[in-house]
Short mmCIF file of C-alpha atoms and ligand atoms in Angstrom, two decimals:
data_model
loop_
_atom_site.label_atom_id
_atom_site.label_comp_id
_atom_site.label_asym_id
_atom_site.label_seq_id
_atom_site.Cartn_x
_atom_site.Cartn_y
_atom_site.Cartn_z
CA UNK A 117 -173.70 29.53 -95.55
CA UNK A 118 -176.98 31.42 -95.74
CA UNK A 119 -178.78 33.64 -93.29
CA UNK A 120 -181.98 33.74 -92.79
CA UNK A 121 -183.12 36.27 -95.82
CA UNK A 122 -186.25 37.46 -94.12
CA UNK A 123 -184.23 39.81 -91.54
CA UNK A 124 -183.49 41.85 -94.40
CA UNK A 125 -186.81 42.52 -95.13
CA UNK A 126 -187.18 44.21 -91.55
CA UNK A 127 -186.67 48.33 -90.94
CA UNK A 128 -183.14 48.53 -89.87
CA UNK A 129 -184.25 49.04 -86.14
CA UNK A 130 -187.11 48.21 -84.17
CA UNK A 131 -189.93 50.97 -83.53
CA UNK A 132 -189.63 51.73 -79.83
CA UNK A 133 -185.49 51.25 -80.22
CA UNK A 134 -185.80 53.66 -83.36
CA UNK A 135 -187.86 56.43 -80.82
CA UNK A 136 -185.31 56.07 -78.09
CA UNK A 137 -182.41 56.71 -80.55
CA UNK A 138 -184.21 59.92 -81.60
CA UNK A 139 -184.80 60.90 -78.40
CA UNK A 140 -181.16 60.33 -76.92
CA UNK A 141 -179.83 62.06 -79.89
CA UNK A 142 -182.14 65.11 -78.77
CA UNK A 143 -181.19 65.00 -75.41
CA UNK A 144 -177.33 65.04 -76.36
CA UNK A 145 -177.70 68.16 -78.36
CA UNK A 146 -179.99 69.81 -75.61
CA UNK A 147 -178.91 68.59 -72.27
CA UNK A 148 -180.38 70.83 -70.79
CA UNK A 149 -183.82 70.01 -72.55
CA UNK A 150 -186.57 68.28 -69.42
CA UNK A 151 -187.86 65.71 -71.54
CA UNK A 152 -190.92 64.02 -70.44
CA UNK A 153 -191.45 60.55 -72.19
CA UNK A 154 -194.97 59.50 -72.98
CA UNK A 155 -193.59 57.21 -75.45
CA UNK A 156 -193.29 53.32 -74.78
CA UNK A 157 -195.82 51.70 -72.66
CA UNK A 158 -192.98 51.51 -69.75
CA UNK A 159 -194.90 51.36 -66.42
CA UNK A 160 -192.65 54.00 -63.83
CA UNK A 161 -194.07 53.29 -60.22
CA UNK A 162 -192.71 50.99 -57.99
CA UNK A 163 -193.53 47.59 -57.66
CA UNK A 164 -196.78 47.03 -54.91
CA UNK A 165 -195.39 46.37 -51.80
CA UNK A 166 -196.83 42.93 -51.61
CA UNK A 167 -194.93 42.21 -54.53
CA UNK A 168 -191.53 43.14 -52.52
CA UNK A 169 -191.93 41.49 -49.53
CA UNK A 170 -192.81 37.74 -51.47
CA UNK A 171 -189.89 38.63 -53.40
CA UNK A 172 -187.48 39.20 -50.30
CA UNK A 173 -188.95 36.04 -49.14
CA UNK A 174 -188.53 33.82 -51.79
CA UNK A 175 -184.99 35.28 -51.98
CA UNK A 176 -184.31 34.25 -48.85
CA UNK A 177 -185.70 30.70 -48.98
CA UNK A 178 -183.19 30.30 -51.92
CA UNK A 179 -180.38 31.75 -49.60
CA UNK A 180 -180.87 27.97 -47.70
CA UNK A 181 -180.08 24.65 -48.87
CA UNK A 182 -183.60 23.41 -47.66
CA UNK A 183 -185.57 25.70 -49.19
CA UNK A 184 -183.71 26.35 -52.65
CA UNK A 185 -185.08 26.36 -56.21
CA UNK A 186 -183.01 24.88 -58.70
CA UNK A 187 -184.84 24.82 -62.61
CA UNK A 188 -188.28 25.88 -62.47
CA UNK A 189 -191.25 23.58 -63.40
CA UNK A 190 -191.38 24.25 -67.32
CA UNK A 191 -194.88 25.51 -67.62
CA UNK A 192 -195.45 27.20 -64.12
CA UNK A 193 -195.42 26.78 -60.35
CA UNK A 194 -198.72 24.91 -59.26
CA UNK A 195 -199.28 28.17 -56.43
CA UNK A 196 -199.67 30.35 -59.61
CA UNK A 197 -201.33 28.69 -61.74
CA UNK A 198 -203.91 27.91 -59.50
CA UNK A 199 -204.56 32.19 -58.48
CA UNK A 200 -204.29 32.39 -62.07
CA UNK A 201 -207.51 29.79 -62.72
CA UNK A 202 -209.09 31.23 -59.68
CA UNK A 203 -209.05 35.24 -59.94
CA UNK A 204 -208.12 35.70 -64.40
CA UNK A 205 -210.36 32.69 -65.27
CA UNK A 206 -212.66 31.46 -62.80
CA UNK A 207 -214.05 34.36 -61.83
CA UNK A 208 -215.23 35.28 -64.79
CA UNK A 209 -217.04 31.86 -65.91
CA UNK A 210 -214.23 30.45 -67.06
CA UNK A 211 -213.23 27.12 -66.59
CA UNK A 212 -209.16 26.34 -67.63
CA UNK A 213 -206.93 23.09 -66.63
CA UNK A 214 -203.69 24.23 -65.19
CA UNK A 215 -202.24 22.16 -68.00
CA UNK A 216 -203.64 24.61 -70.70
CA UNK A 217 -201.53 27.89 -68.81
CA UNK A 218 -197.73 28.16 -70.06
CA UNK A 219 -195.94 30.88 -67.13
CA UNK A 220 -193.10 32.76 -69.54
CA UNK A 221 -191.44 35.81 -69.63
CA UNK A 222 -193.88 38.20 -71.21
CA UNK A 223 -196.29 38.25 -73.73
CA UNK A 224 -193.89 40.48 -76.17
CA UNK A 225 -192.19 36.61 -75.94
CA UNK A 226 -195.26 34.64 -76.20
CA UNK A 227 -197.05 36.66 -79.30
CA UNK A 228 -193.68 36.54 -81.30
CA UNK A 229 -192.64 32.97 -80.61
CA UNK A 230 -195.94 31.48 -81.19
CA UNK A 231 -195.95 31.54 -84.87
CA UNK A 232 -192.62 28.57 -83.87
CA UNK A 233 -196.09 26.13 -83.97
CA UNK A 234 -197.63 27.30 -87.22
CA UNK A 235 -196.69 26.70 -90.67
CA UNK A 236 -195.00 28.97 -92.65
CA UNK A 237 -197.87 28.99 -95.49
CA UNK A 238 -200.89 30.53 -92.90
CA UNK A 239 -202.57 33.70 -94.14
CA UNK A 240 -201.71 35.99 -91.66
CA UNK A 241 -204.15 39.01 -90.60
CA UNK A 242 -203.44 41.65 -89.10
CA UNK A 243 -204.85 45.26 -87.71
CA UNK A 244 -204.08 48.34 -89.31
CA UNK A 245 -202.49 49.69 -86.93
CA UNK A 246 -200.79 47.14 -84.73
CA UNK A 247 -198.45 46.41 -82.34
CA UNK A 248 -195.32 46.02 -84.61
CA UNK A 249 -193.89 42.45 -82.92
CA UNK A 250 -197.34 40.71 -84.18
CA UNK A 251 -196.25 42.08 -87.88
CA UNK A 252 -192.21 42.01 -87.51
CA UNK A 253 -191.83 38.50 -86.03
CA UNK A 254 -194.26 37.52 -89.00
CA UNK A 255 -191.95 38.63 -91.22
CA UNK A 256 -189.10 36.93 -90.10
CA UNK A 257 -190.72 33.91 -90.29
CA UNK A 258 -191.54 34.17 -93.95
CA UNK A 259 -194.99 34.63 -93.94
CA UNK A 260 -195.34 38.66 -95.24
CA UNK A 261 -194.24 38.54 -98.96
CA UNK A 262 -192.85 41.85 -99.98
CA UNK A 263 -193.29 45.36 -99.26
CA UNK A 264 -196.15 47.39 -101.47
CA UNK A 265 -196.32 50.61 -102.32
CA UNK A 266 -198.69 51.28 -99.55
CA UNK A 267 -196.32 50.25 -96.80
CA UNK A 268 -198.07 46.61 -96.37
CA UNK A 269 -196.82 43.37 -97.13
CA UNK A 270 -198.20 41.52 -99.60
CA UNK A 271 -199.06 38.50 -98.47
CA UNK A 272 -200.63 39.78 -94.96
CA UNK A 273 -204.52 40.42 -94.94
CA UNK A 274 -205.12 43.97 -93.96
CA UNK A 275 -207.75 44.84 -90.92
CA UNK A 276 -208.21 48.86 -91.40
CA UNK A 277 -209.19 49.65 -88.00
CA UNK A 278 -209.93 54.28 -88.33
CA UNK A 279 -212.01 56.58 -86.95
CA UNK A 280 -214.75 55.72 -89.59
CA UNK A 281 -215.30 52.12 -87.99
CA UNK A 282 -214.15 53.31 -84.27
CA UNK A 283 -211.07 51.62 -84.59
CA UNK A 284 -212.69 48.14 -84.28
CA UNK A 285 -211.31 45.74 -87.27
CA UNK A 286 -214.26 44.36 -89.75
CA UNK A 287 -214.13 40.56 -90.05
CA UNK A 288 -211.73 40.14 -93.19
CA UNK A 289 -213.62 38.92 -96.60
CA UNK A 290 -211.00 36.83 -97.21
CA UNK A 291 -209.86 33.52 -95.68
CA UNK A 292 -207.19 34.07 -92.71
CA UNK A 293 -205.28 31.41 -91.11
CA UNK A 294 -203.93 32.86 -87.95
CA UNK A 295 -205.91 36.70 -86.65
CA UNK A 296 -203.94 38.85 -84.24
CA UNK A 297 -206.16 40.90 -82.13
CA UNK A 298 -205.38 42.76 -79.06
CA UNK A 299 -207.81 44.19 -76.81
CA UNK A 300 -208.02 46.72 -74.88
CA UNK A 301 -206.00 47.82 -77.85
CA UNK A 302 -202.30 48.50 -78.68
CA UNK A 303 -202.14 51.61 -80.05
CA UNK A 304 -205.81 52.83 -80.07
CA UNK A 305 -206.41 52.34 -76.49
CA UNK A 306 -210.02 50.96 -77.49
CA UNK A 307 -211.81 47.34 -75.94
CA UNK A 308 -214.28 45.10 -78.27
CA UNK A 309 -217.59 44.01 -75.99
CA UNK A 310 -219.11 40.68 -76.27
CA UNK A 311 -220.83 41.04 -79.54
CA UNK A 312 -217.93 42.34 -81.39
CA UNK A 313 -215.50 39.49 -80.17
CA UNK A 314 -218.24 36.67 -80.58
CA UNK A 315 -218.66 37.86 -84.63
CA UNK A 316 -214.55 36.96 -84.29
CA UNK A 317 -214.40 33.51 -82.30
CA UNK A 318 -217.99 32.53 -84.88
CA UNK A 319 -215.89 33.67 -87.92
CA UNK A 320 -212.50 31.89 -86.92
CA UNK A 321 -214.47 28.54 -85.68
CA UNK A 322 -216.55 28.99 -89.23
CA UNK A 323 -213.28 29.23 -91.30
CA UNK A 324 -210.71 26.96 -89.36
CA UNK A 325 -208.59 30.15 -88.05
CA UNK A 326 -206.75 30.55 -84.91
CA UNK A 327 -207.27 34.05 -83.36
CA UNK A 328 -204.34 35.15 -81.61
CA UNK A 329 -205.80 37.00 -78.68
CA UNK A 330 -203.38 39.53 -76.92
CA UNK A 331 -205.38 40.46 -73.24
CA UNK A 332 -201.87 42.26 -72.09
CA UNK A 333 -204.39 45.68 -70.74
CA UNK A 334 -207.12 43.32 -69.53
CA UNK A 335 -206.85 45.23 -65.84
CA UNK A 336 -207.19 48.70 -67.33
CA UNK A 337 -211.01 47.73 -68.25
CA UNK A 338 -213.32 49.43 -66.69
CA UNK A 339 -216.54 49.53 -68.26
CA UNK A 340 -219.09 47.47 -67.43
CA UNK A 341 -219.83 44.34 -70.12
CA UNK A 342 -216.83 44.39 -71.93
CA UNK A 343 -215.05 40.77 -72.20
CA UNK A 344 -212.12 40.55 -70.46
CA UNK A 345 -210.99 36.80 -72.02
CA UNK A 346 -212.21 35.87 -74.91
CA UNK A 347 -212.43 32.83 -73.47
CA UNK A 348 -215.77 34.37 -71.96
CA UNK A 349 -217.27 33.98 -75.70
CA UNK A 350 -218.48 30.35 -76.53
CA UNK A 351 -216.83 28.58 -78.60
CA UNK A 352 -213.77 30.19 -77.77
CA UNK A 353 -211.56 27.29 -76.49
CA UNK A 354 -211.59 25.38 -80.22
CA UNK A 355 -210.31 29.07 -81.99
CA UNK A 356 -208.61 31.27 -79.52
CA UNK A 357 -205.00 31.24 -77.67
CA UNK A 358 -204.92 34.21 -74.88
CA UNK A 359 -201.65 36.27 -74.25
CA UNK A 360 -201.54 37.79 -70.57
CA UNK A 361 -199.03 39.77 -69.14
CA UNK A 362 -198.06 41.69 -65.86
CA UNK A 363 -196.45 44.07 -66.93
CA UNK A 364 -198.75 46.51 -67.35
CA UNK A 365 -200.95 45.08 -64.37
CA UNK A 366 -198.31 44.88 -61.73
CA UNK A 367 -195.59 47.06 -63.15
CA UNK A 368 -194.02 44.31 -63.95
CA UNK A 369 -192.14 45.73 -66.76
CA UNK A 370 -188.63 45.22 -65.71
CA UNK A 371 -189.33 41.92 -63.62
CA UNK A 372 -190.73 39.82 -66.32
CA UNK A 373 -193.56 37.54 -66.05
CA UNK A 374 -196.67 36.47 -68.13
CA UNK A 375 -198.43 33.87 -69.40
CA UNK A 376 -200.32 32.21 -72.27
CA UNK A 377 -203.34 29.98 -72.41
CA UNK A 378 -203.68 27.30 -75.58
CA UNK A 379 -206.82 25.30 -74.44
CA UNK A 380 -206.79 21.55 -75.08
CA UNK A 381 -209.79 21.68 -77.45
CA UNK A 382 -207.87 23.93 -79.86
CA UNK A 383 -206.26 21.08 -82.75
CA UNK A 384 -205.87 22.02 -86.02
CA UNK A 385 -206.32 18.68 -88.40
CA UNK A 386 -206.32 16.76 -85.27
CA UNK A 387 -203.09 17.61 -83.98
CA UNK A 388 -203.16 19.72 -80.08
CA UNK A 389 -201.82 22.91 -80.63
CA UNK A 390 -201.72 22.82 -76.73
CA UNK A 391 -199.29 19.44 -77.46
CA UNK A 392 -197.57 21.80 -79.76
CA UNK A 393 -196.65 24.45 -77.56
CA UNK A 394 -195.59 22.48 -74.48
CA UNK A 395 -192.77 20.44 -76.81
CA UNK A 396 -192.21 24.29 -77.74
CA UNK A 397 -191.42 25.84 -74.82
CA UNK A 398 -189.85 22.91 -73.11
CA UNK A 399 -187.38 23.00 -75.71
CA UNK A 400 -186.50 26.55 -76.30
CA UNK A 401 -187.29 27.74 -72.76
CA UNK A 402 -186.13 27.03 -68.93
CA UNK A 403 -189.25 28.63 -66.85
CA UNK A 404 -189.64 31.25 -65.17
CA UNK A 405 -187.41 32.17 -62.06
CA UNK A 406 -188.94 31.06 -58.84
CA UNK A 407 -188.55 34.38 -57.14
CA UNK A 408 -190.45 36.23 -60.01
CA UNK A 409 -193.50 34.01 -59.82
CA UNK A 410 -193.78 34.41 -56.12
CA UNK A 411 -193.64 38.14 -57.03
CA UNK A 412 -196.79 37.09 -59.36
CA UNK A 413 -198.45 34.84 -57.23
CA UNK A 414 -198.40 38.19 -54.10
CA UNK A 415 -200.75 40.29 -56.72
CA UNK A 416 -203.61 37.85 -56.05
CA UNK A 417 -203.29 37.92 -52.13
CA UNK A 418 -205.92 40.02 -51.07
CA UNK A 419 -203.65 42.98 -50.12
CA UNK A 420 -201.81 42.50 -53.37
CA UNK A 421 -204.87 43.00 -55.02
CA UNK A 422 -205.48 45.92 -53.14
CA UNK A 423 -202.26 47.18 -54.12
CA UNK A 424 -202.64 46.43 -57.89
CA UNK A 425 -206.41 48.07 -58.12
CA UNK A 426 -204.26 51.46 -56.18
CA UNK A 427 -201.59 51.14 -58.68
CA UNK A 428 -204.20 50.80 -62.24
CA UNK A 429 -206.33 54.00 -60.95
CA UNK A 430 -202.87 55.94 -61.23
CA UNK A 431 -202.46 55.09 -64.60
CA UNK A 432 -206.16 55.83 -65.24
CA UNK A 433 -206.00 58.88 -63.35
CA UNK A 434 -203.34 60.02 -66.13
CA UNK A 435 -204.88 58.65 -69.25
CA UNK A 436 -207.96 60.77 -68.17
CA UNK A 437 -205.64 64.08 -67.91
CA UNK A 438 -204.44 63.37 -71.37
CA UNK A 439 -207.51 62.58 -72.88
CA UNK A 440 -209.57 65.43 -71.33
CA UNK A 441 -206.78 68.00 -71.29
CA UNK A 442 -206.17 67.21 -75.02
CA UNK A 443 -210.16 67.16 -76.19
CA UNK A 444 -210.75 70.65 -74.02
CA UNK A 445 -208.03 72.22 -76.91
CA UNK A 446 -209.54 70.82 -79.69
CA UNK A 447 -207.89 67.21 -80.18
CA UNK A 448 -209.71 64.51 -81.25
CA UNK A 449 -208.40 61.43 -78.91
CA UNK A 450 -209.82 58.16 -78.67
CA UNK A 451 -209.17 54.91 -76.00
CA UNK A 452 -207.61 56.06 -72.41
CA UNK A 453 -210.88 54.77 -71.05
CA UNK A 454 -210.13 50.93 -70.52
CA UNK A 455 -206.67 51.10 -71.62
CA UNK A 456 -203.53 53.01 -70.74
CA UNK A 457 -202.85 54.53 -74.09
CA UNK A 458 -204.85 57.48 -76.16
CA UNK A 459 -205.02 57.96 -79.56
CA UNK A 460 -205.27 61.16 -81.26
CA UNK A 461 -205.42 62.88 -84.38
CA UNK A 462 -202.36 64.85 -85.08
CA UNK A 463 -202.89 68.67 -85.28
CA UNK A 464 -202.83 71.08 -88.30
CA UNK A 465 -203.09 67.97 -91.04
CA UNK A 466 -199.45 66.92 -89.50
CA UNK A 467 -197.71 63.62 -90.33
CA UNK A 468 -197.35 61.51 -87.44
CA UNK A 469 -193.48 62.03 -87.65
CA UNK A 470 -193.89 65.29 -88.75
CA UNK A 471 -195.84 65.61 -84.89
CA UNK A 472 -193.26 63.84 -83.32
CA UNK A 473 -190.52 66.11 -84.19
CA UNK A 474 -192.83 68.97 -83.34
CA UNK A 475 -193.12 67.46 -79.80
CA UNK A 476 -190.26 66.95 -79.10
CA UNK A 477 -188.92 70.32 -80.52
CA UNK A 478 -191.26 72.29 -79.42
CA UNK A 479 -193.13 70.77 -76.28
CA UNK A 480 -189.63 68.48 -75.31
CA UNK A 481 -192.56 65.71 -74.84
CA UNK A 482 -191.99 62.29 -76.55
CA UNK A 483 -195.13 60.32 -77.88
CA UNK A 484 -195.29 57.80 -80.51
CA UNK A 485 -195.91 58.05 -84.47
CA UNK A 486 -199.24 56.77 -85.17
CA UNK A 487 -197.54 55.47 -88.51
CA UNK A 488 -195.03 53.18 -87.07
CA UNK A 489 -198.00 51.05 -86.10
CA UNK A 490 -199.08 50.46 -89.48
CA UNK A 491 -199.74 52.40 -92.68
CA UNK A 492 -203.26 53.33 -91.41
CA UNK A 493 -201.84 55.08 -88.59
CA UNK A 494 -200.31 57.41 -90.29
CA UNK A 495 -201.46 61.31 -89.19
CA UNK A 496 -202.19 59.63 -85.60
CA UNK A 497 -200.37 59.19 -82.56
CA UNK A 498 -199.94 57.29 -79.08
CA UNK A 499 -199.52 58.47 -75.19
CA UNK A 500 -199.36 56.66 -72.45
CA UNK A 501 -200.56 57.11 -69.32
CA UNK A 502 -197.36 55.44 -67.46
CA UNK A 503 -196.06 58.56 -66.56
CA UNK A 504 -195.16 60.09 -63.18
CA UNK A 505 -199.20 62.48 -62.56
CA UNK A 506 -197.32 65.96 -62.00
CA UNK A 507 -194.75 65.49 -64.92
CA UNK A 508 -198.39 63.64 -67.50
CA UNK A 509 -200.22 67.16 -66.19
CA UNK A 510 -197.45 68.73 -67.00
CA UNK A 511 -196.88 66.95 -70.55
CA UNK A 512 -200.11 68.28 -71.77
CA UNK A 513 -200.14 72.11 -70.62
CA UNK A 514 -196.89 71.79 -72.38
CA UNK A 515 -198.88 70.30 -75.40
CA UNK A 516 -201.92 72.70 -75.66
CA UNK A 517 -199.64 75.47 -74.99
CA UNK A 518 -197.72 74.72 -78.11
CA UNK A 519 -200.77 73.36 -80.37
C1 MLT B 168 -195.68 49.66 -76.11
O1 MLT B 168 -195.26 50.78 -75.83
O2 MLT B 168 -196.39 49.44 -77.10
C2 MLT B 168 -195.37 48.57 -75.16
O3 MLT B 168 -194.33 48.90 -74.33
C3 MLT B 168 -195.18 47.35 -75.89
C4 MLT B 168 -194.67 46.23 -75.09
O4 MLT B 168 -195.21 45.94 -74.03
O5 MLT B 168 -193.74 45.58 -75.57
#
């Protein structure tokens, strides 16, 4: 009997579940500490209300023989998959089949399981720093070698994304079979335009990769001209598979919903990876609940949508407190303009732990080491804007007071 060696490989806990360990530990020895948590991206106002009310519906129809829901269609009810062609897709250009959209559970899901359809021999690239399940699921799979010196595995092709090149990864000078790029960006908080993310779908059509496109903090764009599928960039559908989630759009956090596109055009030596990922998830994965996707489907009514735009601006409305309140004492921050998380320099030549233990110490504020996205993180860290406005205002007076 053998396990499955890679695990081993893996730090003994998972980043966020490390940070909450910390953090409970510091509350037990200081109960009476008033810690606020600008930590994990977790979303804290309630669902819109158009969300509710479809949900207390749909609940109800299954409360009736007539009108019950037994297993979910595999890939998606037709009603949202069709707001999802019409308002994500369609509206900006894009043309998808409701055939190439795969409903799941979330995009944490989606962006770890995917790697189920590709061989265990793909380069794999990755951003320096990145969201750790890209990197972690990768090396469960087999496909990191071992651990350097530096903190990177060896078999992984590094994308050094710093202040120098504003965070935006360089195309890699090497060949890379499968690219993991997020934008608007977990951790940095900063979006690619059209130009940048064209150089990517060009290189990855030019070298046979598959770019594996994480759009989770699409809604938090607000600029003008940015992309906000990369399916908006020709040449997109033969290189690209898009992650979506609303969990961040709707607060959907705790329901569970998102989605994933794989194109039909996308084959890699003639075999459809959209094929691929159907046999996938039809195996390993029953649907997703009908009550939760009429909770989706309400954020596309026109009141839902009303509801979600409300909700986003909150969010906003913090990430500009941080980022402001933070740059008016001296921090350097970056992102928190079309995404919900900022990026900063840690004070006073400060590790990013080092920081963290400061914080929390000193501040009772909880943020997240820069370095636990990646060895290039390392003297940075993350906030997010998900926090109640009075206690995120409150967060940073604590913050400048202290550094
Ligand atoms: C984060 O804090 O990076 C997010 O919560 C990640 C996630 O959505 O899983």
């Amino acid at each position: 009997m053998k396990i499955n060696e890679n695990f081993l490989k893996l730090q003994s806990s998972y980043l966020f579940s490390t940070i909450a360990k910390k953090v409970a530990a510091y509350q037990d020895a200081h109960p009476e500490a008033n810690i606020i948590r600008l930590g994990i991206g977790d979303v804290t106002r309630p669902l819109p209300t158009a969300v509710i009310d479809a949900m207390h519906k749909a609940v109800d129809e299954m409360a009736k023989a007539e009108s019950f829901h037994g297993y979910p269609p595999e890939y998606g009810q037709d009603f949202l998959l069709e707001k999802i062609r019409k308002y994500d897709f369609a509206a900006y250009g894009v043309e998808l089949d409701a055939d190439e959209i795969f409903v799941s559970d979330g995009a944490k899901s989606d962006t770890g399981n995917i790697g189920d359809i590709f061989d265990v021999d793909n380069v794999v690239a990755v951003c320096d720093p990145i969201y750790p399940v890209y990197v972690d699921t990768n090396i469960m799979a087999g496909r990191s070698g071992a651990l350097t010196e530096g903190g990177r595995w060896s078999k992984f092709v590094y994308l050094p994304c710093t202040a120098e090149n504003q965070f935006l990864p360089e195309l890699p000078r090497e060949h890379a079979d499968l690219i993991y790029l997020c934008f608007p960006n977990n951790p940095t908080g900063m979006a690619i335009d059209f130009d940048g993310l064209k150089q990517w779908v060009d290189y990855a059509n030019r070298e046979g990769s598959i770019i594996l496109y994480d759009a989770a903090y699409e809604a938090y764009i607000t600029q003008e001209g940015l992309p906000h599928s990369i399916y908006q960039i020709e040449g997109a559908k033969t290189c690209a598979i898009e992650f979506r989630s609303y969990s961040k759009t709707a607060g959907f956090t705790g329901v569970r919903c998102a989605y994933t596109v794989v194109p039909k055009a996308l084959r890699v030596n003639g075999v459809s990876l959209n094929h691929l990922w159907a046999r996938r998830q039809a195996t390993k994965f029953n649907g997703v609940s009908y009550v939760t996707q009429r909770a989706a489907e309400a954020i596309y009514s026109e009141e839902g949508r009303r509801q979600v735009r409300r909700l986003i601006s909150y969010y906003q409305k913090n990430a500009r407190v941080i980022a402001e309140g933070l740059q008016a004492a001296g921090f350097k921050t970056w992102g928190g303009i079309n995404s919900p998380y900022i990026w900063l320099k840690a004070p006073d030549g400060l590790t990013s732990w080092d920081f963290f233990d400061q914080l929390l110490e000193k501040a009772q504020v909880v943020g997240t080491p820069g370095s636990g996205f990646g060895p290039a993180g390392e003297g940075f860290f993350r906030l997010t804007a998900f926090c109640d406005a009075a206690r995120t205002t409150e967060a940073i007076e604590r913050i400048t007071n202290v550094f």
